[in-house]
Each structure stands twice: as structure tokens, then as C-alpha cells.
Amino acid sequence: QVQLAESGGGVVQVGGSLRLSCAVTGSFYRVNIMAWHRQRPGGEREMVAQMYGLETTNYAGFAKGRFTISRDAAKNTGALEMNNMSEDDTAVYFCYAHVTNNRGVADHYWGQGTQVTVST
């Protein structure tokens, strides 16, 4: 059973930085895609950043230039570095992974989410 666990959420001041981490555990063949999504209060879940393989990245417009996604394939972990944060970044952040199991079947997995609050 593949599981994702986020960590690193909390409260940060406007203009500050925060680093979120995600660990992918269980028995599987390969993590194909790692991504971060978020859900702001009263809003729908939206994509923040994606990493295909180990090099190809894609960012939402609001994240470009401020957020950086990374992966450690050897440790099956991912991270989202967030800088120059604003109150609009307050949200629950979810880790996502597209994983191929040992039978060659790929599936989608989500973490439970971690709260990030940006305060003045």
C-alpha cells in the first residue's frame, strides 16, 4: 500500500519562507510524477507545482519565481520550497504522486494535507 505523508506546514509571516516535505512509502516500482496542490479557504483544489521524472517542472502562475519543487528519487521524497509568501498562500497543501506498482500498474495517490497559514 502506497502512502504519502506531508510535513513542514505551519504559520509563517508575510514575506517569509516555508519548506514542505513529502515522503512516499510502501512497496512500489517507481514514482513517475510528484506534485503539490493546495486548497484555499472556500476554494477548490488547485495545482501549485509538478515534477515529471527528475527534471521537468511545471508551475502555476502564482508560484513561478517564488516556489520551487524538488525530488530525491533515492529517498522517494519530494519538497516544495515557498518564498516571499503572501496571505493568499494560506491553504491546505497536498502532496500528490503518480506511482507505478510492482505489477506495472500506475495509480494516483494523495497525502492528507498540511495546513499553511501566512499571517501579517
GROMACS .gro file of C-alpha atoms in nm:
model
  120
    1GLN     CA    1   0.000   0.000   0.000
    2VAL     CA    2   0.148   0.331  -0.109
    3GLN     CA    3   0.115   0.617   0.134
    4LEU     CA    4   0.212   0.982   0.120
    5ALA     CA    5   0.290   1.187   0.427
    6GLU     CA    6   0.342   1.563   0.425
    7SER     CA    7   0.528   1.762   0.685
    8GLY     CA    8   0.652   2.115   0.734
    9GLY     CA    9   0.329   2.310   0.744
   10GLY     CA   10   0.269   2.582   0.999
   11VAL     CA   11   0.241   2.955   1.045
   12VAL     CA   12   0.470   3.197   0.865
   13GLN     CA   13   0.469   3.574   0.838
   14VAL     CA   14   0.409   3.764   0.516
   15GLY     CA   15   0.730   3.771   0.316
   16GLY     CA   16   0.864   3.463   0.492
   17SER     CA   17   0.957   3.118   0.371
   18LEU     CA   18   0.842   2.766   0.439
   19ARG     CA   19   0.952   2.424   0.317
   20LEU     CA   20   0.708   2.137   0.282
   21SER     CA   21   0.822   1.776   0.255
   22CYS     CA   22   0.650   1.464   0.129
   23ALA     CA   23   0.756   1.105   0.186
   24VAL     CA   24   0.628   0.824  -0.038
   25THR     CA   25   0.629   0.491   0.145
   26GLY     CA   26   0.520   0.135   0.073
   27SER     CA   27   0.607  -0.119  -0.192
   28PHE     CA   28   0.618   0.012  -0.548
   29TYR     CA   29   0.832   0.017  -0.861
   30ARG     CA   30   0.865   0.388  -0.939
   31VAL     CA   31   0.734   0.733  -0.864
   32ASN     CA   32   0.658   0.890  -1.201
   33ILE     CA   33   0.525   1.231  -1.105
   34MET     CA   34   0.529   1.428  -0.784
   35ALA     CA   35   0.324   1.740  -0.738
   36TRP     CA   36   0.184   1.982  -0.487
   37HIS     CA   37  -0.170   2.110  -0.487
   38ARG     CA   38  -0.345   2.342  -0.247
   39GLN     CA   39  -0.694   2.430  -0.136
   40ARG     CA   40  -0.752   2.781  -0.007
   41PRO     CA   41  -1.040   2.859   0.231
   42GLY     CA   42  -1.366   2.840   0.037
   43GLY     CA   43  -1.186   2.744  -0.281
   44GLU     CA   44  -1.124   2.440  -0.496
   45ARG     CA   45  -0.807   2.236  -0.502
   46GLU     CA   46  -0.554   2.383  -0.745
   47MET     CA   47  -0.220   2.274  -0.882
   48VAL     CA   48   0.084   2.451  -0.740
   49ALA     CA   49   0.380   2.269  -0.894
   50GLN     CA   50   0.455   1.942  -1.073
   51MET     CA   51   0.771   1.746  -1.140
   52TYR     CA   52   0.777   1.484  -1.415
   53GLY     CA   53   1.065   1.244  -1.370
   54LEU     CA   54   1.357   1.424  -1.214
   55GLU     CA   55   1.391   1.738  -1.424
   56THR     CA   56   1.074   1.857  -1.595
   57THR     CA   57   0.875   2.101  -1.385
   58ASN     CA   58   0.554   2.294  -1.426
   59TYR     CA   59   0.433   2.576  -1.202
   60ALA     CA   60   0.109   2.762  -1.157
   61GLY     CA   61   0.137   3.130  -1.242
   62PHE     CA   62   0.121   3.238  -0.878
   63ALA     CA   63   0.404   3.002  -0.789
   64LYS     CA   64   0.654   3.095  -1.060
   65GLY     CA   65   0.958   3.271  -0.923
   66ARG     CA   66   0.857   3.211  -0.561
   67PHE     CA   67   0.811   2.835  -0.519
   68THR     CA   68   1.049   2.554  -0.611
   69ILE     CA   69   0.961   2.185  -0.634
   70SER     CA   70   1.226   1.920  -0.590
   71ARG     CA   71   1.260   1.544  -0.559
   72ASP     CA   72   1.505   1.296  -0.413
   73ALA     CA   73   1.447   0.978  -0.614
   74ALA     CA   74   1.675   0.768  -0.396
   75LYS     CA   75   1.477   0.853  -0.083
   76ASN     CA   76   1.135   0.875  -0.254
   77THR     CA   77   1.078   1.217  -0.109
   78GLY     CA   78   0.970   1.548  -0.251
   79ALA     CA   79   0.971   1.904  -0.130
   80LEU     CA   80   0.817   2.242  -0.201
   81GLU     CA   81   1.019   2.546  -0.107
   82MET     CA   82   0.799   2.856  -0.075
   83ASN     CA   83   0.947   3.206  -0.056
   84ASN     CA   84   0.811   3.559  -0.033
   85MET     CA   85   0.480   3.425   0.087
   86SER     CA   86   0.161   3.626   0.098
   87GLU     CA   87  -0.169   3.586   0.279
   88ASP     CA   88  -0.311   3.444  -0.045
   89ASP     CA   89  -0.085   3.143   0.005
   90THR     CA   90  -0.281   3.040   0.313
   91ALA     CA   91  -0.420   2.697   0.229
   92VAL     CA   92  -0.407   2.326   0.295
   93TYR     CA   93  -0.125   2.187   0.081
   94PHE     CA   94  -0.148   1.835  -0.055
   95CYS     CA   95   0.127   1.614  -0.187
   96TYR     CA   96   0.041   1.406  -0.495
   97ALA     CA   97   0.227   1.118  -0.656
   98HIS     CA   98   0.168   0.910  -0.968
   99VAL     CA   99   0.319   0.574  -0.885
  100THR     CA  100   0.380   0.252  -1.080
  101ASN     CA  101   0.347  -0.057  -0.864
  102ASN     CA  102   0.548  -0.376  -0.887
  103ARG     CA  103   0.295  -0.523  -1.134
  104GLY     CA  104   0.342  -0.233  -1.374
  105VAL     CA  105   0.012  -0.065  -1.292
  106ALA     CA  106   0.014   0.309  -1.226
  107ASP     CA  107  -0.219   0.491  -0.990
  108HIS     CA  108  -0.270   0.825  -0.820
  109TYR     CA  109  -0.204   0.892  -0.453
  110TRP     CA  110  -0.265   1.189  -0.224
  111GLY     CA  111  -0.139   1.288   0.115
  112GLN     CA  112  -0.377   1.405   0.385
  113GLY     CA  113  -0.266   1.764   0.357
  114THR     CA  114  -0.079   2.008   0.576
  115GLN     CA  115  -0.205   2.350   0.683
  116VAL     CA  116  -0.005   2.656   0.586
  117THR     CA  117  -0.109   2.989   0.733
  118VAL     CA  118   0.052   3.317   0.632
  119SER     CA  119  -0.010   3.595   0.880
  120THR     CA  120   0.066   3.965   0.899
   0.00000   0.00000   0.00000
